[in-house]
Coordinates of C-alpha atoms in Angstrom, one line a residue:
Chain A
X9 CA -3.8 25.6 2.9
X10 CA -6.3 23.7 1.5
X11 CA -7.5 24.0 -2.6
X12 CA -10.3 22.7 -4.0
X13 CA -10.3 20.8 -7.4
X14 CA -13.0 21.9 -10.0
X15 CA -14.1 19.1 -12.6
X16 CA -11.4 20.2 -15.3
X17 CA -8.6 19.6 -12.8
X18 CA -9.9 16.4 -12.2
X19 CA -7.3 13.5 -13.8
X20 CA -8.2 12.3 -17.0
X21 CA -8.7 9.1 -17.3
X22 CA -6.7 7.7 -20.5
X23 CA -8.2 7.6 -23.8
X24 CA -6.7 5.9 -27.1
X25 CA -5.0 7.5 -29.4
X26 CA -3.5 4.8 -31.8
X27 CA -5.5 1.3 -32.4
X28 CA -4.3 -1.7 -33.5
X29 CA -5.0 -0.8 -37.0
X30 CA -2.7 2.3 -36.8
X31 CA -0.2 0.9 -35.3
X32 CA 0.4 -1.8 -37.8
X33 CA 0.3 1.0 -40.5
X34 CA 2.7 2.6 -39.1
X35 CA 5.2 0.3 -39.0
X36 CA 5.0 -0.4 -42.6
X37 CA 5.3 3.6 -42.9
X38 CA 8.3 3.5 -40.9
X39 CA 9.5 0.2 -42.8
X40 CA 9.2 2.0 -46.0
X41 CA 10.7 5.1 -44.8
X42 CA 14.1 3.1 -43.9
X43 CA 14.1 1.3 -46.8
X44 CA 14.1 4.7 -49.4
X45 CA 16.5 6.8 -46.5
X46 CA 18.6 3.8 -46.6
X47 CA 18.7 3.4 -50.0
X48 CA 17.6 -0.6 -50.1
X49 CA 18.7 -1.0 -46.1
X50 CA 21.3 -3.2 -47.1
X51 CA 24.0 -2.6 -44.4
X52 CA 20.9 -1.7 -41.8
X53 CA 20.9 -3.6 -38.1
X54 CA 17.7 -3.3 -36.0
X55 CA 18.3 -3.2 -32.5
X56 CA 15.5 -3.0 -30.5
X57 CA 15.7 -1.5 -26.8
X58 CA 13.7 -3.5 -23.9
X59 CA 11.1 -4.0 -23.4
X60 CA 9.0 -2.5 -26.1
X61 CA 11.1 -1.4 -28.2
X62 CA 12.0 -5.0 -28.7
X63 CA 8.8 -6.3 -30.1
X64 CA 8.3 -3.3 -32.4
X65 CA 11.7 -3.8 -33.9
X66 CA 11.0 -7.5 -34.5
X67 CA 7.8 -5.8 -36.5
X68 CA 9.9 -3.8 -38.4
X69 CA 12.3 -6.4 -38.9
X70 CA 9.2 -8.5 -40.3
X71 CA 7.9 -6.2 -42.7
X72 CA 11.8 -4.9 -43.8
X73 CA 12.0 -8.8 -44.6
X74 CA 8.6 -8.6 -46.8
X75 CA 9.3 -5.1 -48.4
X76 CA 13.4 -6.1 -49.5
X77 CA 13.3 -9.8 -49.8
X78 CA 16.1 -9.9 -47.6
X79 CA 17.0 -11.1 -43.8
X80 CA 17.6 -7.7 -42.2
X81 CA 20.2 -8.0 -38.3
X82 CA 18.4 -7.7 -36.0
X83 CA 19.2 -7.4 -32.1
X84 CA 18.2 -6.3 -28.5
X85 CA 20.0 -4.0 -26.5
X86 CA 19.3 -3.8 -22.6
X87 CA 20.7 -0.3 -22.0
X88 CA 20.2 -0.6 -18.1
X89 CA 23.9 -0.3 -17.0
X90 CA 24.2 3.1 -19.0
X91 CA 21.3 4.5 -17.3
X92 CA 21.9 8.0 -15.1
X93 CA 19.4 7.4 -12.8
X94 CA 21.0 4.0 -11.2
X95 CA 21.0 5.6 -8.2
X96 CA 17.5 6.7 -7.5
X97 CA 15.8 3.5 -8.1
X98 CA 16.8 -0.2 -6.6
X99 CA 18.9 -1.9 -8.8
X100 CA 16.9 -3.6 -11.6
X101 CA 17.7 -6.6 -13.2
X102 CA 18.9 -7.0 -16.5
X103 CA 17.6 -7.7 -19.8
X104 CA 19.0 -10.0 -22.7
X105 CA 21.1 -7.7 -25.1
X106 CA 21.9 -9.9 -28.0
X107 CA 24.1 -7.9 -31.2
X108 CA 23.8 -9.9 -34.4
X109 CA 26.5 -12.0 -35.5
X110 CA 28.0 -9.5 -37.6
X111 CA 28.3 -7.2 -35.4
X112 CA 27.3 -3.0 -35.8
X113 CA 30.9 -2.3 -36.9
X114 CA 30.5 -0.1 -40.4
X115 CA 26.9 -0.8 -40.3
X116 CA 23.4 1.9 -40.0
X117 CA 22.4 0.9 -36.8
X118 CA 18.7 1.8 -36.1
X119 CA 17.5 1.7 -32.4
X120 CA 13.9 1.1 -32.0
X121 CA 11.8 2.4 -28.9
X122 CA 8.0 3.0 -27.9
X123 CA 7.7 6.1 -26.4
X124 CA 10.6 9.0 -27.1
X125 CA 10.5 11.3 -24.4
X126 CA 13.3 13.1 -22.3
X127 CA 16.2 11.3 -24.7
X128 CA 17.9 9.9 -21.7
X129 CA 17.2 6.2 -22.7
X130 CA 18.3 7.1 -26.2
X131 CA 21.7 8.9 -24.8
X132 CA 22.6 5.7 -22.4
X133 CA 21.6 3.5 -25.9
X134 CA 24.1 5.5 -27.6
X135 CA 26.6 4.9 -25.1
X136 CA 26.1 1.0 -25.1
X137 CA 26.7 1.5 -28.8
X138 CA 29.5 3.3 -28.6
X139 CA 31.5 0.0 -26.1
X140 CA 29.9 -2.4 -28.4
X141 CA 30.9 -1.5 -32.0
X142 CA 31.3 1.5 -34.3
X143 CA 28.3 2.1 -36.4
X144 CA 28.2 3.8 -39.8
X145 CA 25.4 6.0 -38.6
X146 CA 23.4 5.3 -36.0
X147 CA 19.0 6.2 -36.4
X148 CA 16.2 6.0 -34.5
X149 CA 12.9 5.0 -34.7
X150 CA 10.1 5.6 -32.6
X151 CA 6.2 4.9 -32.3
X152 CA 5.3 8.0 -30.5
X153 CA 7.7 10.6 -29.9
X154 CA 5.9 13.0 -27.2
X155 CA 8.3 15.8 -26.4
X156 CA 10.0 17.2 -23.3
X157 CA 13.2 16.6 -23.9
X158 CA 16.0 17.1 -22.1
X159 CA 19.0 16.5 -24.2
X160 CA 19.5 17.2 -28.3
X161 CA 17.9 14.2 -29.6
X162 CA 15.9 13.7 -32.2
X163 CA 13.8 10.9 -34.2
X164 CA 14.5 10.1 -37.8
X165 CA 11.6 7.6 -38.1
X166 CA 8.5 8.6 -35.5
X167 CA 5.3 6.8 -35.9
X168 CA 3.4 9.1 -34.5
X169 CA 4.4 12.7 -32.7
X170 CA 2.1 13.7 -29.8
X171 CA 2.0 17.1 -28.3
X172 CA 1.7 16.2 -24.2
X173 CA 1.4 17.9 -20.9
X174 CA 3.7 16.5 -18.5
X175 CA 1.0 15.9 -16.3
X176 CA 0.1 13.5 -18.7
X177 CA 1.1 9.8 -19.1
X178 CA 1.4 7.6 -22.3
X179 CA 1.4 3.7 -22.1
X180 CA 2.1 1.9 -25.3
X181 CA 0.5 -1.4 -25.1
X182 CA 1.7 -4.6 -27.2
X183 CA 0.0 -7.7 -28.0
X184 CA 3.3 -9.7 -27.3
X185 CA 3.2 -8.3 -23.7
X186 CA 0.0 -6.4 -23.1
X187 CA -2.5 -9.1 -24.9
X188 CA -3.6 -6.3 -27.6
X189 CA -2.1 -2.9 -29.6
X190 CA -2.8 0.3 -28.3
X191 CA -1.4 3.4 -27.5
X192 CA -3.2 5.2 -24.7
X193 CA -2.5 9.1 -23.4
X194 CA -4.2 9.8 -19.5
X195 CA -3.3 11.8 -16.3
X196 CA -0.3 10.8 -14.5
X197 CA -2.5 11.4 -11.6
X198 CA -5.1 9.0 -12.9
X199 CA -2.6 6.4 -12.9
X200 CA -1.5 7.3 -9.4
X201 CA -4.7 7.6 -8.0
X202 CA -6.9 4.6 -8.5
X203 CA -4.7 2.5 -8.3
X204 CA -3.1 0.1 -11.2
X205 CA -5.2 2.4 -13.4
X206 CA -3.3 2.0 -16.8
X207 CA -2.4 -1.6 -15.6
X208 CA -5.8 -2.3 -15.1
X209 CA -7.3 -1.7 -18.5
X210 CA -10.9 -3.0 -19.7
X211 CA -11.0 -5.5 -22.4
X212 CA -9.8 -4.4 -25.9
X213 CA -13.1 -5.2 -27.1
X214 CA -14.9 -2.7 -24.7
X215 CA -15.2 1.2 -26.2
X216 CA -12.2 3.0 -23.1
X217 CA -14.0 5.9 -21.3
X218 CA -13.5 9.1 -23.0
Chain B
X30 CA 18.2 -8.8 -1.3
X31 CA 20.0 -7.5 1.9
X32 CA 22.8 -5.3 1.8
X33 CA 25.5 -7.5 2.7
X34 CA 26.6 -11.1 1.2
X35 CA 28.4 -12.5 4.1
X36 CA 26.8 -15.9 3.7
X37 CA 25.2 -18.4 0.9
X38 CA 22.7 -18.9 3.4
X39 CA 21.4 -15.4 3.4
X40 CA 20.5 -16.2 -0.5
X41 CA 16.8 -16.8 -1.1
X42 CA 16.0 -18.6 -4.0
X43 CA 14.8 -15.3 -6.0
X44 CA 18.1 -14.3 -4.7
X45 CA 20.2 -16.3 -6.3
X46 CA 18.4 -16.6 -9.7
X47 CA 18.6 -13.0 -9.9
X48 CA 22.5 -13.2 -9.1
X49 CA 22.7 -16.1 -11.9
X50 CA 21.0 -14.1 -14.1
X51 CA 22.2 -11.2 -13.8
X52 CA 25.8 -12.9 -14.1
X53 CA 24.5 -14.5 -17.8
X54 CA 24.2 -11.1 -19.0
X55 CA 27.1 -9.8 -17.9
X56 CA 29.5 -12.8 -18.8
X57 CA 28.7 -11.2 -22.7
X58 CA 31.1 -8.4 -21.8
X59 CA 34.0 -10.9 -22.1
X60 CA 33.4 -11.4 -25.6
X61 CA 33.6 -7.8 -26.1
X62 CA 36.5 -5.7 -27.6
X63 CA 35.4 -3.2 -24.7
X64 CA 35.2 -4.6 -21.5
X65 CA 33.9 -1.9 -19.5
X66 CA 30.5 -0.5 -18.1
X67 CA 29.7 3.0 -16.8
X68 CA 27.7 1.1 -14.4
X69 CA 29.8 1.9 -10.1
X70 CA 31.4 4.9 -11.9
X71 CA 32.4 7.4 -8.8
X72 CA 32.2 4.0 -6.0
X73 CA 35.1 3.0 -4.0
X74 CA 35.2 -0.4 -3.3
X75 CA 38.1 -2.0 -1.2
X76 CA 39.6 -5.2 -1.0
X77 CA 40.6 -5.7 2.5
X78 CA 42.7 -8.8 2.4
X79 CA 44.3 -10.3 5.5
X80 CA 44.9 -13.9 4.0
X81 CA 47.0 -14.6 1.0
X82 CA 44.9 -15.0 -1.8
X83 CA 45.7 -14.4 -5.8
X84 CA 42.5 -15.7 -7.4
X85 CA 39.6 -14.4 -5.8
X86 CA 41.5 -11.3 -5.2
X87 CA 42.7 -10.7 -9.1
X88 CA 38.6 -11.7 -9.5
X89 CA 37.0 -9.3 -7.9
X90 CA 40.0 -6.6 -8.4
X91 CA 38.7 -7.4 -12.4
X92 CA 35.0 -7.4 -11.7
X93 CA 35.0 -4.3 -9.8
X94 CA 37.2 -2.6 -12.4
X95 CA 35.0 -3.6 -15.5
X96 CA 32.0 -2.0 -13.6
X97 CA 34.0 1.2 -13.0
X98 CA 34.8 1.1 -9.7
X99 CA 37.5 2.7 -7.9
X100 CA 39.9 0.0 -6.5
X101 CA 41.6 0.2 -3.5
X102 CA 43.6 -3.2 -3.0
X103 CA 44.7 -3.0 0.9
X104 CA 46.2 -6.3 2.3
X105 CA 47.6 -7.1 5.6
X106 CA 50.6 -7.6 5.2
X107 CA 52.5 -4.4 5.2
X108 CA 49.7 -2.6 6.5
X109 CA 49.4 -0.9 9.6
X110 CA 47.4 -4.7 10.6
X111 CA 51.0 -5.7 10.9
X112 CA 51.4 -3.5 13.2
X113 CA 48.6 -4.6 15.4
X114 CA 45.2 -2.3 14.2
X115 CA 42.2 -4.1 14.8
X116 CA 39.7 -4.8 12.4
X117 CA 37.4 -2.3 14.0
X118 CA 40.0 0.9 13.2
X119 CA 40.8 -0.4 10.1
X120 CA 37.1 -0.2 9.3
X121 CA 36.6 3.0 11.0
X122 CA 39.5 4.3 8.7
X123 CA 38.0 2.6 5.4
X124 CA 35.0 4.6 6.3
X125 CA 36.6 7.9 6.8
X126 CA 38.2 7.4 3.5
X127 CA 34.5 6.7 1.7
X128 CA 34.5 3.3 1.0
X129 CA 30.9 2.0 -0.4
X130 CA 31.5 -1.7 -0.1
X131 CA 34.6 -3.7 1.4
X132 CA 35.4 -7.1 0.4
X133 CA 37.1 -8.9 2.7
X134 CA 39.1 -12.0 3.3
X135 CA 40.0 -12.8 6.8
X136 CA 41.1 -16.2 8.6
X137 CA 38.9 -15.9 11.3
X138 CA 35.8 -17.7 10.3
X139 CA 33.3 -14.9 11.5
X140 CA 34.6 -11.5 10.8
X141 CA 32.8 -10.5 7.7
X142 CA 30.0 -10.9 9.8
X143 CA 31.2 -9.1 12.5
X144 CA 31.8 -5.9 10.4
X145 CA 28.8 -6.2 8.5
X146 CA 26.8 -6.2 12.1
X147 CA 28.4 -3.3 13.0
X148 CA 28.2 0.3 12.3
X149 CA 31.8 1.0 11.5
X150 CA 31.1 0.8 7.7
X151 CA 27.7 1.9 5.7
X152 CA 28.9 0.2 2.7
X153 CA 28.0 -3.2 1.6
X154 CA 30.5 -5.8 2.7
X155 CA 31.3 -8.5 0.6
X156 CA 32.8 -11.8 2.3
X157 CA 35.4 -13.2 -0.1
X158 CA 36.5 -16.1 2.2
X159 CA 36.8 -16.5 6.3
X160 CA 38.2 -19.1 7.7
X161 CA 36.5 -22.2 7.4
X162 CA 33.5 -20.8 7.4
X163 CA 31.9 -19.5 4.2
X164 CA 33.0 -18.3 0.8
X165 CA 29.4 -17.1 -1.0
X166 CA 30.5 -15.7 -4.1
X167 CA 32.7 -19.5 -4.7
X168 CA 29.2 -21.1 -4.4
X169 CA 27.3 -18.7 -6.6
X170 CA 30.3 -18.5 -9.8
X171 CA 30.1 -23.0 -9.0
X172 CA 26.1 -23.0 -9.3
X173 CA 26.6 -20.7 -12.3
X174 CA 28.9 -22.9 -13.9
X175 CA 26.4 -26.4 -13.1
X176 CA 23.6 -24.2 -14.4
X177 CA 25.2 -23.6 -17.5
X178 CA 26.1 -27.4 -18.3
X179 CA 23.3 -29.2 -16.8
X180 CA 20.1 -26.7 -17.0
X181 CA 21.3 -23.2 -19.0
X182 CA 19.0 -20.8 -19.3
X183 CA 17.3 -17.8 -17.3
X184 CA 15.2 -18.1 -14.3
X185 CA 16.7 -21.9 -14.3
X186 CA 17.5 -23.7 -11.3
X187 CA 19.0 -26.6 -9.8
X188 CA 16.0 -29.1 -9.0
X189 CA 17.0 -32.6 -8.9
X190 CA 20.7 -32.6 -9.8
X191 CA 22.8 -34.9 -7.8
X192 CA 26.0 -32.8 -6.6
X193 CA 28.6 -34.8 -5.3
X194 CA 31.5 -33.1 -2.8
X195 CA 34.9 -35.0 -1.9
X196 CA 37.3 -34.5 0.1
X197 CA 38.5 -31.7 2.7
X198 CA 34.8 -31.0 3.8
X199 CA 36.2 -30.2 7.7
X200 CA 38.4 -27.0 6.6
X201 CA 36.2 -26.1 3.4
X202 CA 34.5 -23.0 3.4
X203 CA 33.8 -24.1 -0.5
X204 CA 31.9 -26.6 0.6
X205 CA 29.9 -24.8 3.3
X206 CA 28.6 -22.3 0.8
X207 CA 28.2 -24.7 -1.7
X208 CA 25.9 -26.7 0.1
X209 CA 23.3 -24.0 1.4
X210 CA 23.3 -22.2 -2.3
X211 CA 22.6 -25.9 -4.2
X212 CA 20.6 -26.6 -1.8
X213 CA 18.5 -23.5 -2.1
X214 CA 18.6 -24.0 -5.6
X215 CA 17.1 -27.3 -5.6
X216 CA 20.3 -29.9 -5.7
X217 CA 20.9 -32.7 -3.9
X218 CA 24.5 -32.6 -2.4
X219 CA 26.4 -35.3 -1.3
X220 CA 29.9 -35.2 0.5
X221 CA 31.9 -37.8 0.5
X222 CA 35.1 -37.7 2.4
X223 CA 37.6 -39.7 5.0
X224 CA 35.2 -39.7 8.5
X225 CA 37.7 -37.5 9.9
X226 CA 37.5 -34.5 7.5
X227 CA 33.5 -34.6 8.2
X228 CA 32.6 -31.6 10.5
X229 CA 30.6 -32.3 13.7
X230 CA 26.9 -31.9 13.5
X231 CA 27.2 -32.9 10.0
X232 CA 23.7 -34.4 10.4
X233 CA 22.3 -30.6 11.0
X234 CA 23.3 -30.0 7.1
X235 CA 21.0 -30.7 4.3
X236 CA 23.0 -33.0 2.5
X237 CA 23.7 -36.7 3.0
X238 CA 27.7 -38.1 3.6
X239 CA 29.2 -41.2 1.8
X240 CA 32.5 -42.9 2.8
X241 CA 33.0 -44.5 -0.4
X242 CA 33.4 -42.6 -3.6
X243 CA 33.1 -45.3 -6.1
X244 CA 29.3 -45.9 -5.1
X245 CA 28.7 -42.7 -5.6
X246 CA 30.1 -42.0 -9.1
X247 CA 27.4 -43.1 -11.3
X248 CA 24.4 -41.1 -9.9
X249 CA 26.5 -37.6 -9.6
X250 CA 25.4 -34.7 -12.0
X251 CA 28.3 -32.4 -11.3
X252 CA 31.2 -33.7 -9.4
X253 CA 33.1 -31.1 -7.2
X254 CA 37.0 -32.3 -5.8
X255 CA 38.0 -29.9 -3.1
X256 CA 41.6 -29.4 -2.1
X257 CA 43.3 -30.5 1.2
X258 CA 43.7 -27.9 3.4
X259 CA 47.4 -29.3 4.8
X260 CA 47.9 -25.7 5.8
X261 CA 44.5 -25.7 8.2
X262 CA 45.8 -29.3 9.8
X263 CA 47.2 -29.5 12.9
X264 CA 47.0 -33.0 13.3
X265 CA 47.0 -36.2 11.3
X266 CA 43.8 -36.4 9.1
X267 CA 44.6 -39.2 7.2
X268 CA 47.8 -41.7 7.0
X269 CA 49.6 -40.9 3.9
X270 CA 48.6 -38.9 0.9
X271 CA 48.8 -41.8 -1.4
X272 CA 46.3 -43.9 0.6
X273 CA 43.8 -40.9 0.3
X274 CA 44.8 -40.0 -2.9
X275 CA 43.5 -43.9 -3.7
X276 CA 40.1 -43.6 -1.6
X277 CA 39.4 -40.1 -2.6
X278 CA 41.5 -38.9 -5.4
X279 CA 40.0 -38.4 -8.7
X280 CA 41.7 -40.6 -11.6
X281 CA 40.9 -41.5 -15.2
X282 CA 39.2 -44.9 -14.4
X283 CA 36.7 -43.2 -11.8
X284 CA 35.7 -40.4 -14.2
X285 CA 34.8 -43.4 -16.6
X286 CA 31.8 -44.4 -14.1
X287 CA 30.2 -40.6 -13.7
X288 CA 27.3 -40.5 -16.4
X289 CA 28.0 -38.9 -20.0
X290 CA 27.0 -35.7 -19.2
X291 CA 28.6 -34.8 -15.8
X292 CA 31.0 -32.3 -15.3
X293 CA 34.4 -32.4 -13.0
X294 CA 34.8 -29.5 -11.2
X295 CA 37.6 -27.6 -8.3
X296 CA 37.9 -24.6 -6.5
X297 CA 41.6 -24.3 -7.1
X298 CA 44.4 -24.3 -6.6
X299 CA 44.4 -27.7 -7.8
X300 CA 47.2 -30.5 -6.4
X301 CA 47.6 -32.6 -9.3
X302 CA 48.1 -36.3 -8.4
X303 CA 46.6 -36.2 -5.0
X304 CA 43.0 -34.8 -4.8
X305 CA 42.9 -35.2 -8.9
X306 CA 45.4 -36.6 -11.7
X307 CA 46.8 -34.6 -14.2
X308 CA 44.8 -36.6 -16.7
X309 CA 41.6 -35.5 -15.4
X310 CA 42.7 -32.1 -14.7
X311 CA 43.3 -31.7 -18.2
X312 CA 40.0 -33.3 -19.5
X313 CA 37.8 -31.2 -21.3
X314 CA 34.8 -32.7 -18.3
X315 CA 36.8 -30.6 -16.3
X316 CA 35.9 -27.0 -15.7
X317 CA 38.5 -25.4 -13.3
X318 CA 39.5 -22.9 -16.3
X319 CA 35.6 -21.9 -16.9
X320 CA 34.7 -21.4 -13.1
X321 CA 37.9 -18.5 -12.9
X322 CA 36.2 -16.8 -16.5
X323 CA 32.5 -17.3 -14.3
X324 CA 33.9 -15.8 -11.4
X325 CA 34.3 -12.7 -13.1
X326 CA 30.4 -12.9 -14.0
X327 CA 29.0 -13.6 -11.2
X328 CA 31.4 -11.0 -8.9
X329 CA 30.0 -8.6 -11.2
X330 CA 26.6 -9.5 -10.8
X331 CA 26.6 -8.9 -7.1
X332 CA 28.4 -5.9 -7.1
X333 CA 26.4 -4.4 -9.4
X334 CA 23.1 -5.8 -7.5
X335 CA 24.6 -4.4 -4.2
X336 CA 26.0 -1.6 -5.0
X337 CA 24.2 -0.2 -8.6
X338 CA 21.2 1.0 -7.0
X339 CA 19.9 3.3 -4.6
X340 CA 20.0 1.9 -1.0
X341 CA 17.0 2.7 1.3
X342 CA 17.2 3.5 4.8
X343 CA 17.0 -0.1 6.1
X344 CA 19.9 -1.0 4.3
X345 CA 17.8 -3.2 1.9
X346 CA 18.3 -2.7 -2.0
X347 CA 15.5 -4.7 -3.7
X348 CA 15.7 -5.3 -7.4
X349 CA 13.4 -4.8 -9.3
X350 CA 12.4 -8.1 -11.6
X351 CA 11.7 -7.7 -15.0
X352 CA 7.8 -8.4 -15.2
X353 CA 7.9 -5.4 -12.6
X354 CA 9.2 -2.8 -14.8
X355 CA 6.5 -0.6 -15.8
X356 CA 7.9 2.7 -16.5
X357 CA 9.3 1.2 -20.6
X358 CA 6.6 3.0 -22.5
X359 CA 6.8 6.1 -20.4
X360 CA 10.6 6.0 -21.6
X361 CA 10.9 8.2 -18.1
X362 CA 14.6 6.8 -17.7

């Protein structure tokens, strides 16, 4: 059986939703919001989760530094050998985890991603957690939070929530890794189709098709 | 990275930094209160021992059970190998029970490859030691070890360090392994040893040979004493112990000539006072106690590389290196 595709089934190509500009406000928001919930974020860790999650928490950890005058823990976690889905994919290699020196015994540990989405990173994060210390409380804290999810987790801090089709794909993009800040939402067809689409991006200082 | 480890030589470089590397990140788990990862949960992995062996058994026994895995320890002795099973039905019956990976220890020089060629086992086969001909996982926890003293860091290699080798090279499968993976890795290895414990076709090997140990002292990075096999010799090697313990033995005033920053290193079991003195042994240069805690690393790391992920039909597992990993902001774990 053959179908035909009409124009609006056509994939999207992907289109910004969050600029630079945004996304450096909202890390102060979220910055400002840890600092009031956690009453001065005195006993907080940061722990970033790879890849991106990594470079937002060493924003957060920047401004948290600016806003309390303080040096706030901060740490990666790698959560790769929690994952569930080991066996689908080859193994991948590892990333650095790093816990401050003080540990996450007693302390509000608050996990930092990019994109929250079905909650299984977040679930093997926990896990890793739960080997590596016990935390006070644990929090997270996300730039976009997109939906779908497929286990009871939710954000405390989310930069930005953004209703999606699963059909659709969202690539955050990092200056540290990605040469400038962005946060895009296209087709996962797009992506699939031409190929490299999303890697392939035109310059930041070109207007993205709409 | 193929299924199987059954030699250092199968290693590509990419290979073997991804072992090392993968081995860094793991060796924090040691300093943890809980040493455990989820990662082999539900995997069977057996040790199929036919030579006596307490160190790299107790190694990989500990490395398999920090990643979850289901042990089976089976050894020869008192097995039905006693009774005269070959090693194809004792494969054929590892397989009927479910094993996904065997690591095995045999004194025929050989065998690992043997079962990994054939198709009585789908699991991964590990080679901990056969004969005198190859002991991979030795090689990669000793590269892991020079890497950390003389070039630490990730993605790091070997290039340009002068490795030196003495003693036993005939019956060493230490020294095999050793001397593809360093070379691999970018090392210059040099075996010194008595002309009679120097294999045939020596010349074949990428490495050059010395006689004379003294000469070769001052220009040695890492310096790696092997033991003597007496228990491999059938004939006389050398005249006396204490005339090669004084041509080839390791003492206090020889470790004075190796540069400040070289290290001593020995696969173990040490003799004390032949291949090495007691003095030496106990020196903090020497890093016998730190390749047993790296063993445990780097076993990990190429069980989990073997055996974490999915395996596609040509028996392949590729891993995946970081700047490849695409899916992060999709968060589709």
């Amino acid at each position: 059986m053959t179908t035909v595709r009409d124009s609006s089934s056509a994939p999207r190509p992907p289109h910004q939703v969050l600029d630079a500009t945004d996304i450096a406000r909202v890390v102060t928001r979220i910055a400002h919001e840890i600092v009031e919930r956690a009453k001065g974020a005195e006993d907080v860790v940061l722990l970033g989760i790879h890849t991106r999650g990594v470079h937002l928490a060493r924003r957060l950890h920047a401004k948290l530094t600016q806003i309390t005058g303080r040096e706030i823990p901060l740490g990666t976690l790698d959560i790769t050998m929690y994952r569930d889905d080991l066996r689908l994919k080859p193994a991948r290699a590892l990333e650095h985890t790093e816990i401050p020196g003080g540990g996450i015994d007693g302390k509000l540990v608050i996990l930092v991603d990019d994109v929250l989405f079905s909650g299984r990173t977040i679930r093997a994060a926990l896990d890793a957690l739960s080997d590596i210390g016990r935390p006070r409380a644990v929090q997270l804290a996300v730039l976009v939070d997109r939906g779908h999810r497929e286990l009871p987790i939710r954000a405390d801090y989310v930069g930005k929530n953004l209703p999606t089709s699963l059909r659709e794909a969202v690539q955050v993009q990092l200056s540290d890794t990605d040469g400038r800040d962005a946060v895009l939402v296209g087709d996962r067809d797009y992506a699939a189709r031409s190929s490299q689409a999303l890697a392939a991006q035109p310059p930041a200082d070109q207007p993205l098709p709409e | 990275m193929k299924r199987h480890l059954v030699s250092a030589a199968d290693l590509t470089r990419d290979d073997a930094l991804l072992i090392l590397d993968t081995a860094e990140e793991l060796a924090q788990l040691s300093g943890r209160a809980v040493k455990k990862l989820p990662t082999l949960r539900g995997r069977t992995v057996v040790n199929l021992f036919f030579e006596d062996s307490t160190r790299t058994k107790t190694s990989f026994e500990v490395a398999e059970k920090r990643l979850s895995a289901d042990v089976i320890n089976f050894s020869a002795k008192g097995s039905s190998v006693s009774k005269g099973e070959s090693l194809k039905d004792t494969a054929l019956t590892l397989q009927a029970m479910g094993a996904d990976a065997v690591v095995i220890r045999h004194h025929a020089s050989g065998a690992p490859a043997r079962l990994a060629q054939s198709d009585w086992l789908h699991g991964s086969v590990i080679n901990a030691g056969d004969g005198t001909h190859e002991h991979p996982t030795q090689a990669l926890l000793d590269a892991f070890t020079m890497r950390r003293h003389l070039n630490a860091g990730a993605g790091k290699d070997l290039a340009g360090r002068r490795i030196t080798i003495v003693g036993d090279i005939l019956h060493s499968r230490v020294a095999r392994s050793n001397v593809h993976l360093l070379t691999t890795l970018g090392a210059q290895v040099t075996f010194v040893a008595p002309p009679t414990l120097v294999p045939i076709g020596i010349e074949n090997w990428p490495c050059e040979v010395s006689y004379d140990l003294e000469s070769v002292l001052p220009k040695t990075d890492a310096l790696m004493m092997l033991r003597v096999q007496r228990e491999r010799m059938n004939a006389a090697f050398f005249p006396t112990e204490r005339e090669y313990s004084r041509r080839y033995g390791l003492d206090g005033a020889r470790l004075a000539q190796l540069p400040e920053h070289a290290i001593v290193m020995h696969p173990g079991p040490m003799v004390r006072g032949m291949e090495i003195t007691a003095e030496v042994a106990d020196s903090p240069r020497c890093t016998v106690v730190e390749q047993v805690a790296n063993g445990v690393s780097v076993r990990m790391a190429v069980l989990y590389l073997l055996l974490g992920g999915a395996v596609f039909a040509d028996g392949a597992t590729e891993p995946a290196r970081p700047e490849a990993r695409t899916d992060s902001s999709e968060a589709a774990l």
